[in-house]
CSV table of C-alpha atoms in Angstrom, one decimal:
chain,number,residue,atom,x,y,z
A,1,MET,CA,3.5,2.2,-24.9
A,2,LEU,CA,1.4,5.1,-25.6
A,3,PRO,CA,1.9,8.7,-24.2
A,4,PHE,CA,-0.6,9.4,-21.5
A,5,SER,CA,-1.9,12.3,-23.6
A,6,ALA,CA,-3.1,9.9,-26.3
A,7,ILE,CA,-5.2,7.7,-23.9
A,8,ASP,CA,-9.0,7.7,-24.3
A,9,LEU,CA,-11.0,5.8,-21.7
A,10,SER,CA,-14.4,7.3,-22.5
A,11,CYS,CA,-16.2,4.1,-23.5
A,12,SER,CA,-16.6,0.8,-21.6
A,13,ALA,CA,-17.7,-2.8,-22.0
A,14,VAL,CA,-18.5,-5.5,-19.5
A,15,LYS,CA,-18.4,-9.3,-19.8
A,16,ALA,CA,-19.3,-11.9,-17.1
A,17,LEU,CA,-17.0,-14.8,-16.2
A,18,SER,CA,-17.4,-17.8,-13.9
A,19,TYR,CA,-16.5,-16.7,-10.4
A,20,GLU,CA,-13.3,-18.1,-8.6
A,21,PRO,CA,-11.3,-16.5,-5.8
A,22,PRO,CA,-8.7,-14.0,-6.9
A,23,GLY,CA,-6.0,-16.2,-5.4
A,24,SER,CA,-6.7,-19.0,-7.7
A,25,ARG,CA,-4.2,-17.9,-10.5
A,26,LEU,CA,-1.9,-15.5,-8.6
A,27,ASP,CA,1.4,-17.2,-9.2
A,28,GLY,CA,0.8,-17.3,-12.9
A,29,TRP,CA,-0.8,-13.9,-13.1
A,30,LEU,CA,2.2,-12.2,-11.6
A,31,ALA,CA,4.3,-13.6,-14.4
A,32,HIS,CA,2.5,-11.5,-17.0
A,33,THR,CA,3.9,-8.2,-18.2
A,34,LEU,CA,3.6,-5.4,-15.6
A,35,ALA,CA,1.0,-7.3,-13.7
A,36,ALA,CA,-0.9,-5.5,-11.0
A,37,GLY,CA,-3.6,-6.3,-8.5
A,38,PHE,CA,-5.5,-5.2,-5.4
A,39,LEU,CA,-6.3,-8.1,-3.2
A,40,SER,CA,-8.9,-7.8,-0.4
A,41,ASP,CA,-10.1,-10.2,2.4
A,42,GLY,CA,-13.7,-10.0,1.4
A,43,GLY,CA,-14.5,-8.4,4.7
A,44,PRO,CA,-16.6,-5.2,5.3
A,45,LEU,CA,-13.8,-3.1,3.9
A,46,GLY,CA,-12.7,-5.4,1.2
A,47,ARG,CA,-15.6,-6.2,-1.1
A,48,TYR,CA,-13.6,-6.1,-4.4
A,49,SER,CA,-10.3,-7.5,-5.6
A,50,TYR,CA,-8.8,-6.5,-9.0
A,51,LEU,CA,-6.3,-8.0,-11.4
A,52,MET,CA,-4.6,-6.2,-14.4
A,53,ALA,CA,-1.7,-6.7,-16.8
A,54,ASP,CA,-0.3,-5.4,-20.1
A,55,PRO,CA,-0.8,-1.6,-19.5
A,56,VAL,CA,-0.9,0.7,-22.6
A,57,ALA,CA,1.1,3.5,-20.9
A,58,HIS,CA,3.9,3.5,-18.2
A,59,ALA,CA,5.6,6.6,-16.7
A,60,GLU,CA,8.2,7.0,-13.8
A,61,LEU,CA,9.3,9.9,-11.8
A,62,THR,CA,12.9,8.8,-11.0
A,63,TYR,CA,15.2,9.9,-8.2
A,64,ASP,CA,17.1,12.3,-10.5
A,65,ASP,CA,14.0,13.5,-12.5
A,66,PRO,CA,13.8,17.4,-12.1
A,67,ARG,CA,10.0,17.5,-12.7
A,68,GLU,CA,7.6,18.6,-10.0
A,69,THR,CA,5.3,15.9,-8.7
A,70,THR,CA,2.3,18.0,-9.4
A,71,ALA,CA,3.3,18.5,-13.1
A,72,PHE,CA,3.9,14.7,-13.5
A,73,LEU,CA,0.6,13.8,-11.9
A,74,ALA,CA,-1.3,16.3,-14.2
A,75,GLU,CA,0.3,14.8,-17.2
A,76,VAL,CA,-0.6,11.1,-16.4
A,77,THR,CA,-4.2,11.9,-15.2
A,78,ALA,CA,-5.1,13.7,-18.4
A,79,ALA,CA,-7.6,11.0,-19.4
A,80,ILE,CA,-9.3,10.8,-16.0
A,81,THR,CA,-12.6,12.7,-16.2
A,82,PRO,CA,-16.1,12.3,-14.7
A,83,ASP,CA,-17.4,12.4,-18.3
A,84,ASN,CA,-16.0,8.9,-19.0
A,85,GLU,CA,-18.7,6.2,-19.2
A,86,MET,CA,-19.3,4.2,-16.1
A,87,PRO,CA,-20.1,0.6,-16.8
A,88,LYS,CA,-22.8,-1.5,-14.9
A,89,ILE,CA,-22.4,-5.1,-13.9
A,90,GLY,CA,-25.9,-6.4,-13.9
A,91,ASP,CA,-27.9,-5.1,-10.9
A,92,THR,CA,-24.9,-4.7,-8.7
A,93,PRO,CA,-23.3,-1.3,-7.8
A,94,THR,CA,-20.5,0.0,-10.1
A,95,PRO,CA,-17.2,-1.1,-8.4
A,96,PRO,CA,-14.8,1.7,-7.4
A,97,PHE,CA,-12.2,0.6,-10.1
A,98,THR,CA,-13.4,0.1,-13.7
A,99,GLY,CA,-10.1,0.6,-15.4
A,100,GLY,CA,-7.6,3.5,-15.4
A,101,LEU,CA,-4.4,4.2,-13.6
A,102,VAL,CA,-2.5,2.2,-11.0
A,103,GLY,CA,0.4,3.7,-9.2
A,104,MET,CA,3.1,3.1,-6.7
A,105,ALA,CA,4.7,5.9,-4.6
A,106,THR,CA,7.7,5.2,-2.5
A,107,PHE,CA,8.1,6.8,0.9
A,108,GLU,CA,10.8,9.1,-0.6
A,109,LEU,CA,8.2,10.8,-2.8
A,110,GLY,CA,7.2,12.5,0.4
A,111,LEU,CA,10.6,14.0,0.7
A,112,ARG,CA,10.4,15.4,-2.8
A,113,LEU,CA,6.9,16.9,-2.0
A,114,GLU,CA,8.2,18.6,1.1
A,115,ALA,CA,11.4,19.8,-0.8
A,116,MET,CA,13.6,17.9,1.8
A,117,LYS,CA,16.9,16.3,1.4
A,118,ARG,CA,16.5,13.1,-0.6
A,119,ARG,CA,18.3,9.9,-1.3
A,120,PRO,CA,17.7,6.9,-3.6
A,121,PHE,CA,16.4,3.5,-2.6
A,122,ARG,CA,18.3,0.5,-3.9
A,123,ILE,CA,18.3,-3.2,-3.3
A,124,ALA,CA,21.7,-4.9,-3.4
A,125,GLY,CA,23.4,-1.8,-4.7
A,126,ARG,CA,21.5,-1.8,-8.0
A,127,LYS,CA,19.8,1.0,-9.9
A,128,ALA,CA,17.7,3.5,-7.8
A,129,TRP,CA,14.0,2.7,-7.7
A,130,PRO,CA,11.7,5.4,-9.1
A,131,GLU,CA,9.9,7.4,-6.5
A,132,LEU,CA,6.6,7.4,-8.3
A,133,THR,CA,5.4,4.9,-11.0
A,134,VAL,CA,2.0,5.2,-12.8
A,135,LEU,CA,0.5,2.8,-15.4
A,136,CYS,CA,-2.6,2.9,-17.4
A,137,TYR,CA,-4.7,-0.4,-17.6
A,138,PRO,CA,-7.6,-0.2,-20.1
A,139,ALA,CA,-9.0,-3.5,-18.8
A,140,VAL,CA,-9.5,-5.0,-15.3
A,141,LEU,CA,-10.9,-8.2,-13.8
A,142,VAL,CA,-13.3,-7.4,-10.9
A,143,PHE,CA,-13.9,-10.0,-8.2
A,144,ASP,CA,-16.9,-9.2,-6.0
A,145,HIS,CA,-16.4,-11.2,-2.9
A,146,HIS,CA,-19.8,-10.4,-1.4
A,147,ARG,CA,-21.8,-11.6,-4.4
A,148,GLN,CA,-19.2,-14.0,-5.6
A,149,THR,CA,-19.1,-12.7,-9.2
A,150,LEU,CA,-16.3,-12.1,-11.6
A,151,ALA,CA,-16.4,-9.6,-14.5
A,152,ALA,CA,-14.0,-8.1,-17.0
A,153,ILE,CA,-14.3,-4.5,-17.8
A,154,GLY,CA,-12.7,-3.0,-20.8
A,155,ARG,CA,-12.2,0.7,-21.9
A,156,GLY,CA,-11.3,2.6,-25.0
A,157,ALA,CA,-12.1,5.5,-27.3
A,158,THR,CA,-15.0,3.5,-28.9
A,159,SER,CA,-17.2,0.6,-27.8
A,160,ALA,CA,-15.3,-1.6,-30.2
A,161,GLU,CA,-12.0,-0.7,-28.5
A,162,ALA,CA,-13.5,-1.3,-25.1
A,163,VAL,CA,-14.8,-4.8,-26.1
A,164,ALA,CA,-11.4,-5.6,-27.6
A,165,ALA,CA,-9.6,-4.6,-24.4
A,166,CYS,CA,-12.1,-6.8,-22.4
A,167,ASP,CA,-11.6,-9.7,-24.6
A,168,ARG,CA,-7.7,-9.5,-24.5
A,169,LEU,CA,-7.8,-9.6,-20.7
A,170,ILE,CA,-10.2,-12.6,-20.6
A,171,ASP,CA,-8.0,-14.5,-23.0
A,172,LEU,CA,-5.0,-13.7,-20.8
A,173,TYR,CA,-6.8,-14.8,-17.6
A,174,GLU,CA,-8.2,-18.0,-19.1
A,175,GLY,CA,-4.8,-18.9,-20.3
A,176,THR,CA,-3.2,-18.4,-16.9
A,177,PRO,CA,-2.8,-21.8,-15.1
A,178,ALA,CA,-4.3,-22.3,-11.6
A,179,SER,CA,-1.8,-21.7,-8.7
A,180,ALA,CA,-0.5,-24.5,-6.6
A,181,VAL,CA,-0.2,-22.5,-3.4
A,182,VAL,CA,2.7,-23.4,-1.2
A,183,SER,CA,2.3,-22.3,2.4
A,184,GLY,CA,5.8,-21.0,2.9
A,185,GLY,CA,9.5,-21.8,3.1
A,186,PHE,CA,10.8,-19.7,0.1
A,187,LEU,CA,14.3,-18.7,1.3
A,188,ASP,CA,17.7,-20.4,1.1
A,189,GLU,CA,18.3,-19.1,4.7
A,190,PRO,CA,16.5,-17.1,7.4
A,191,LEU,CA,16.0,-13.3,6.9
A,192,CYS,CA,18.9,-11.2,7.8
A,193,LEU,CA,18.3,-8.3,10.3
A,194,GLU,CA,19.8,-5.0,9.2
A,195,THR,CA,19.6,-3.3,12.6
A,196,PRO,CA,20.4,-5.5,15.7
A,197,ASP,CA,18.0,-5.5,18.6
A,198,GLY,CA,20.2,-3.5,20.9
A,199,VAL,CA,20.9,-0.9,18.2
A,200,HIS,CA,17.2,-0.4,17.5
A,201,GLU,CA,16.4,0.0,21.1
A,202,ASP,CA,19.2,2.6,21.5
A,203,LYS,CA,17.6,4.5,18.6
A,204,VAL,CA,14.2,4.3,20.2
A,205,ALA,CA,15.7,5.7,23.5
A,206,ALA,CA,17.4,8.5,21.5
A,207,LEU,CA,14.1,9.4,19.9
A,208,ILE,CA,12.3,9.4,23.2
A,209,GLN,CA,14.9,12.0,24.5
A,210,GLN,CA,14.2,14.2,21.4
A,211,ILE,CA,10.5,14.0,22.2
A,212,HIS,CA,11.0,15.0,25.8
A,213,ALA,CA,13.1,17.9,24.6
A,214,GLY,CA,10.2,19.1,22.6
A,215,ASP,CA,11.6,18.5,19.1
A,216,LEU,CA,8.4,16.5,18.1
A,217,PHE,CA,5.5,14.5,19.5
A,218,GLN,CA,5.8,11.2,17.6
A,219,ALA,CA,7.9,9.6,14.9
A,220,ASN,CA,7.5,6.2,13.3
A,221,LEU,CA,10.9,4.4,13.5
A,222,ALA,CA,11.4,1.2,11.4
A,223,ARG,CA,14.1,-1.3,10.7
A,224,GLY,CA,14.7,-3.7,7.8
A,225,TRP,CA,15.3,-7.4,7.1
A,226,THR,CA,16.8,-8.8,3.8
A,227,GLY,CA,16.9,-12.1,2.1
A,228,ARG,CA,16.9,-13.9,-1.2
A,229,LEU,CA,14.2,-16.3,-2.6
A,230,ARG,CA,15.3,-19.9,-3.5
A,231,ARG,CA,16.2,-20.4,-7.1
A,232,GLY,CA,13.1,-20.9,-9.1
A,233,VAL,CA,10.7,-19.2,-6.7
A,234,ARG,CA,8.8,-16.3,-8.2
A,235,PRO,CA,7.1,-13.4,-6.5
A,236,GLY,CA,3.7,-14.8,-7.4
A,237,ALA,CA,4.2,-17.8,-5.1
A,238,VAL,CA,5.0,-15.4,-2.2
A,239,MET,CA,1.9,-13.3,-2.9
A,240,ALA,CA,-0.3,-16.2,-3.2
A,241,ALA,CA,1.1,-17.7,0.1
A,242,LEU,CA,0.7,-14.4,2.0
A,243,HIS,CA,-2.9,-14.0,0.7
A,244,ALA,CA,-3.7,-17.5,1.7
A,245,ALA,CA,-2.1,-17.3,5.1
A,246,GLY,CA,-3.6,-13.9,6.2
A,247,PRO,CA,-5.6,-12.0,3.7
A,248,ALA,CA,-5.9,-8.3,4.5
A,249,PRO,CA,-8.4,-5.7,3.2
A,250,PHE,CA,-5.8,-3.6,1.3
A,251,GLY,CA,-3.3,-6.1,-0.1
A,252,GLY,CA,-1.9,-5.8,-3.5
A,253,PHE,CA,1.1,-6.1,-5.8
A,254,LEU,CA,2.8,-4.4,-8.8
A,255,GLY,CA,5.3,-5.9,-11.1
A,256,LEU,CA,7.9,-3.6,-12.8
A,257,ASP,CA,10.0,-5.9,-14.9
A,258,GLU,CA,12.9,-6.8,-12.7
A,259,ARG,CA,11.2,-5.4,-9.6
A,260,PHE,CA,8.1,-6.4,-7.7
A,261,VAL,CA,6.2,-5.0,-4.7
A,262,VAL,CA,3.9,-7.4,-2.8
A,263,SER,CA,1.8,-6.2,0.1
A,264,ASN,CA,-0.5,-7.6,2.7
A,265,SER,CA,-1.5,-4.3,4.1
A,266,PRO,CA,-4.4,-3.9,6.6
A,267,GLU,CA,-4.3,0.0,6.2
A,268,ARG,CA,-6.2,2.3,3.9
A,269,PHE,CA,-4.4,5.6,3.2
A,270,ILE,CA,-7.0,7.6,1.2
A,271,ARG,CA,-10.2,6.7,-0.5
A,272,LEU,CA,-11.9,9.2,-2.8
A,273,ASP,CA,-15.4,8.2,-4.0
A,274,ALA,CA,-16.9,9.3,-7.3
A,275,ASP,CA,-19.2,11.7,-5.4
A,276,GLY,CA,-16.2,13.4,-3.7
A,277,ARG,CA,-16.3,11.7,-0.3
A,278,LEU,CA,-12.9,11.3,1.3
A,279,GLU,CA,-11.9,8.7,3.9
A,280,THR,CA,-8.6,7.9,5.6
A,281,ARG,CA,-8.2,5.0,8.2
A,282,PRO,CA,-4.9,5.5,10.2
A,283,ILE,CA,-3.7,2.7,12.3
A,284,LYS,CA,-1.8,3.2,15.5
A,285,GLY,CA,-1.7,0.8,18.4
A,286,THR,CA,-0.7,-2.9,18.1
A,287,ARG,CA,-0.7,-6.2,20.1
A,288,PRO,CA,0.0,-9.7,19.0
A,289,ARG,CA,-2.8,-12.2,18.7
A,290,GLY,CA,-2.9,-14.5,21.8
A,291,ARG,CA,-2.0,-18.2,21.7
A,292,THR,CA,-5.4,-19.1,23.4
A,293,ALA,CA,-8.8,-17.5,23.2
A,294,GLY,CA,-8.5,-16.1,26.7
A,295,GLU,CA,-5.0,-14.7,26.1
A,296,ASP,CA,-6.2,-13.2,22.8
A,297,LYS,CA,-9.2,-11.5,24.5
A,298,ASP,CA,-6.9,-10.1,27.3
A,299,LEU,CA,-4.5,-8.6,24.7
A,300,ALA,CA,-7.4,-7.0,22.8
A,301,VAL,CA,-8.8,-5.5,26.0
A,302,GLU,CA,-5.3,-4.3,27.0
A,303,LEU,CA,-4.8,-2.5,23.7
A,304,SER,CA,-8.3,-0.8,23.7
A,305,ALA,CA,-7.6,0.5,27.3
A,306,SER,CA,-4.0,1.6,26.6
A,307,GLU,CA,-3.7,5.4,27.2
A,308,LYS,CA,-0.4,5.3,25.4
A,309,ASP,CA,-1.7,3.7,22.3
A,310,ARG,CA,-4.8,5.8,22.3
A,311,ALA,CA,-2.8,8.9,22.5
A,312,GLU,CA,-0.5,7.8,19.8
A,313,ASN,CA,-3.6,7.1,17.6
A,314,LEU,CA,-5.1,10.5,18.4
A,315,MET,CA,-2.0,12.4,17.3
A,316,ILE,CA,-2.2,10.9,13.9
A,317,VAL,CA,-5.9,11.4,13.6
A,318,ASP,CA,-5.2,15.2,14.2
A,319,LEU,CA,-2.5,15.1,11.6
A,320,MET,CA,-4.8,13.4,9.0
A,321,ARG,CA,-7.6,15.9,9.8
A,322,HIS,CA,-5.1,18.6,8.9
A,323,ASP,CA,-4.0,16.9,5.8
A,324,LEU,CA,-7.5,16.2,4.5
A,325,SER,CA,-8.5,19.9,5.2
A,326,ARG,CA,-6.0,21.0,2.6
A,327,VAL,CA,-8.2,19.6,-0.2
A,328,ALA,CA,-11.6,19.2,1.6
A,329,ASP,CA,-14.5,21.7,1.8
A,330,VAL,CA,-14.3,23.9,5.0
A,331,GLY,CA,-16.0,22.2,7.8
A,332,SER,CA,-16.5,18.8,6.1
A,333,VAL,CA,-13.7,17.0,7.9
A,334,ILE,CA,-15.0,14.8,10.8
A,335,VAL,CA,-13.9,11.8,12.8
A,336,PRO,CA,-16.8,9.2,12.8
A,337,ALA,CA,-14.8,6.5,14.4
A,338,LEU,CA,-12.0,6.8,16.9
A,339,HIS,CA,-9.8,4.0,18.5
A,340,VAL,CA,-11.8,1.1,17.0
A,341,LEU,CA,-10.3,-2.4,17.7
A,342,GLU,CA,-9.6,-4.4,14.5
A,343,SER,CA,-8.1,-7.9,14.6
A,344,TYR,CA,-6.0,-9.5,11.9
A,345,PRO,CA,-4.4,-13.0,11.7
A,346,ASN,CA,-1.2,-12.0,13.7
A,347,VAL,CA,-2.1,-8.6,15.3
A,348,HIS,CA,-4.7,-6.5,17.0
A,349,HIS,CA,-4.8,-2.8,15.9
A,350,LEU,CA,-6.5,0.4,17.0
A,351,VAL,CA,-8.0,2.1,13.8
A,352,SER,CA,-9.7,5.5,13.5
A,353,THR,CA,-11.6,6.9,10.5
A,354,VAL,CA,-11.5,10.5,9.3
A,355,THR,CA,-13.8,11.7,6.5
A,356,GLY,CA,-14.3,14.9,4.4
A,357,ARG,CA,-15.6,16.1,1.1
A,358,LEU,CA,-13.3,17.1,-1.7
A,359,GLN,CA,-13.4,20.6,-3.0
A,360,THR,CA,-15.1,20.8,-6.4
A,361,ASP,CA,-12.0,22.1,-8.2
A,362,LYS,CA,-9.7,19.3,-6.8
A,363,THR,CA,-9.0,15.9,-8.1
A,364,ALA,CA,-7.3,12.6,-7.0
A,365,ALA,CA,-3.9,14.0,-8.1
A,366,ASP,CA,-4.4,17.0,-5.7
A,367,VAL,CA,-5.2,14.6,-2.9
A,368,ILE,CA,-2.0,12.7,-3.4
A,369,SER,CA,0.1,15.8,-3.5
A,370,ALA,CA,-1.6,17.3,-0.4
A,371,THR,CA,-1.5,14.3,1.9
A,372,PHE,CA,1.5,12.1,1.0
A,373,PRO,CA,3.2,10.5,2.8
A,374,PRO,CA,0.7,8.9,5.2
A,375,GLY,CA,0.8,10.4,8.7
A,376,SER,CA,0.6,7.1,10.4
A,377,ILE,CA,3.9,6.0,9.2
A,378,SER,CA,5.7,9.4,9.5
A,379,GLY,CA,4.8,11.2,12.7
A,380,ALA,CA,3.8,14.5,14.2
A,381,PRO,CA,4.6,17.1,13.2
A,382,LYS,CA,5.0,15.4,9.9
A,383,VAL,CA,7.9,17.2,8.4
A,384,GLN,CA,9.9,17.1,11.6
A,385,ALA,CA,9.2,13.4,12.0
A,386,MET,CA,10.4,12.8,8.4
A,387,LYS,CA,13.7,14.6,9.1
A,388,VAL,CA,14.2,12.3,12.1
A,389,ILE,CA,13.4,9.2,10.1
A,390,HIS,CA,15.9,10.4,7.4
A,391,GLU,CA,18.6,10.6,10.1
A,392,MET,CA,17.9,7.3,11.8
A,393,GLU,CA,17.0,4.9,9.0
A,394,ALA,CA,18.1,3.8,5.5
A,395,ALA,CA,15.9,4.8,2.6
A,396,ARG,CA,12.5,3.0,2.8
A,397,GLY,CA,11.6,2.7,-0.8
A,398,PRO,CA,8.1,1.1,-1.3
A,399,TYR,CA,7.7,0.4,2.5
A,400,CYS,CA,5.4,3.0,3.9
A,401,GLY,CA,4.6,4.4,0.5
A,402,SER,CA,1.3,3.6,-1.2
A,403,LEU,CA,-0.1,1.4,-3.9
A,404,PHE,CA,-3.1,3.2,-5.4
A,405,PHE,CA,-5.6,3.2,-8.3
A,406,ILE,CA,-7.3,6.2,-10.0
A,407,ASP,CA,-10.5,5.1,-11.8
A,408,ALA,CA,-11.3,6.5,-15.2
A,409,GLY,CA,-14.1,8.5,-13.7
A,410,GLY,CA,-11.9,10.0,-11.0
A,411,ALA,CA,-12.4,7.8,-7.9
A,412,MET,CA,-9.4,6.7,-6.0
A,413,ASP,CA,-8.3,4.2,-3.4
A,414,SER,CA,-4.9,3.6,-1.8
A,415,ASN,CA,-3.2,1.5,0.8
A,416,VAL,CA,-0.3,2.3,3.2
A,417,LEU,CA,2.5,-0.2,2.1
A,418,ILE,CA,3.1,-1.8,5.5
A,419,ARG,CA,3.5,-5.7,5.8
A,420,THR,CA,5.2,-5.3,2.4
A,421,LEU,CA,8.1,-6.8,0.5
A,422,ALA,CA,10.2,-5.0,-2.1
A,423,MET,CA,11.9,-7.5,-4.5
A,424,GLU,CA,14.4,-7.1,-7.2
A,425,ARG,CA,15.9,-9.8,-9.5
A,426,ASP,CA,19.7,-10.0,-9.8
A,427,GLN,CA,21.8,-11.0,-12.8
A,428,ALA,CA,21.6,-14.6,-11.8
A,429,GLY,CA,17.8,-14.5,-11.9
A,430,ARG,CA,17.4,-14.7,-8.1
A,431,TRP,CA,14.9,-12.4,-6.2
A,432,ASN,CA,16.5,-10.2,-3.5
A,433,ILE,CA,14.0,-9.0,-1.0
A,434,ARG,CA,13.6,-6.4,1.6
A,435,ALA,CA,11.0,-6.1,4.4
A,436,CYS,CA,10.6,-3.5,7.1
A,437,ALA,CA,8.5,-3.1,10.3
A,438,GLY,CA,8.3,-0.2,12.6
A,439,GLY,CA,6.2,1.6,15.2
A,440,GLY,CA,5.2,5.0,16.4
A,441,ILE,CA,7.4,6.3,19.2
A,442,VAL,CA,6.0,8.7,21.8
A,443,ALA,CA,7.1,10.1,25.1
A,444,ASP,CA,6.2,7.1,27.1
A,445,SER,CA,7.4,4.4,24.7
A,446,VAL,CA,9.5,1.5,26.1
A,447,PRO,CA,12.5,0.7,23.8
A,448,ARG,CA,12.3,-3.1,24.4
A,449,ALA,CA,8.5,-3.2,23.8
A,450,GLU,CA,8.8,-1.1,20.6
A,451,ARG,CA,11.5,-3.5,19.4
A,452,ILE,CA,9.2,-6.5,20.0
A,453,GLU,CA,6.4,-4.7,18.2
A,454,THR,CA,8.5,-4.7,15.0
A,455,GLU,CA,8.9,-8.4,15.3
A,456,THR,CA,5.1,-8.9,15.9
A,457,LYS,CA,4.3,-6.9,12.8
A,458,LEU,CA,6.6,-8.9,10.6
A,459,SER,CA,5.7,-12.3,12.0
A,460,LEU,CA,3.2,-13.3,9.2
A,461,ILE,CA,5.6,-12.3,6.4
A,462,LYS,CA,8.6,-13.9,8.2
A,463,GLY,CA,6.6,-17.1,8.9
A,464,VAL,CA,5.6,-17.4,5.2
A,465,LEU,CA,9.0,-16.7,3.9
A,466,GLU,CA,10.9,-19.0,6.3
A,467,GLY,CA,8.2,-21.7,6.5
């Protein structure tokens, strides 16, 4: 691996391939060294999917690392500059990601950023997970769902290096076998619930009392499930099955040797365009999909009309307006969409959109430092909600963190790691997994309803894992 200071991404090269959906070789692709990807549903928010592997640089900010997050990010983003050449793919727009950095931040990075009491995240008592991981990929496969095209983009210090990076990735992809997607049933036994139903409802009730006492307005309270994949089942099979069962606009995965994160997230955290436009899309408000068309419509109407869910959403919109204002031009932060209904395979959600324009002296690294963790999965006020979460939950790890990319030219996009699995391989070669689901608790929350909401949100993942 190279030091990040030695990376040069200034030149680019593009080669076209025959199109196939990004799920076609997922199982095999995730078996490659430090494989990563962003998988969209091809809808209005998800035009592109990306696959990467074999990075040239890899850095981690571990639980016991004394470095400041800002210093770490400054180091790893040294090669990111608007002067880097931006490739063109025929007559289509340049995709947001053309090679560069991919990172994963755990929820606990937020505790570090706020100088709060911290704790490590572990699975099955093993070594603590890093709080921030960043890798540099000099080549990327770009799937354009709208035009149904596939291209490889390579980067390097010279045109020849860029072409070589492009060719290596193409060879790797063409040598990856097609996936035989299995619909589900990957566990030896059903998922094990960490927090029993009654205990979770008691925690919700206690949190409601704190809200009534004026300690805070809202906090996201989650609980976890654990399990283990059957012998011989790889993370790629799970990712492929999730993507096939219910693709989401902001899904993705990252392999870190003996660890994996796979996500089917419907939520964007922060997008930064090359021209400085910022966007965040917080989700607050959930209903299950109905068993019939009539029931489904009734549930959607109920959610859209719910004063409780709209108030919950508005609190987080105000929080995200504040967070974006820390790096945006004065007066540029607006809310172009509020309480919009969006429907996914197993849930309806209320989603709002907040936009702004980045200050000219700020970068993607500044955006991460100023806004993490996402407000929708912490609460309001954010720091006080994080303190409550710390008292009531185990460490979250990747759950409610973010998977992100920073393009060589400076653009960024990121998800909120909900509908997400953290996986770790044990000494016997078996993959231990942990999944979580939660919801925003406000003054008029009902403990039983909040508990049921966690089950609704986990239903797609649970169905795929348990078959």
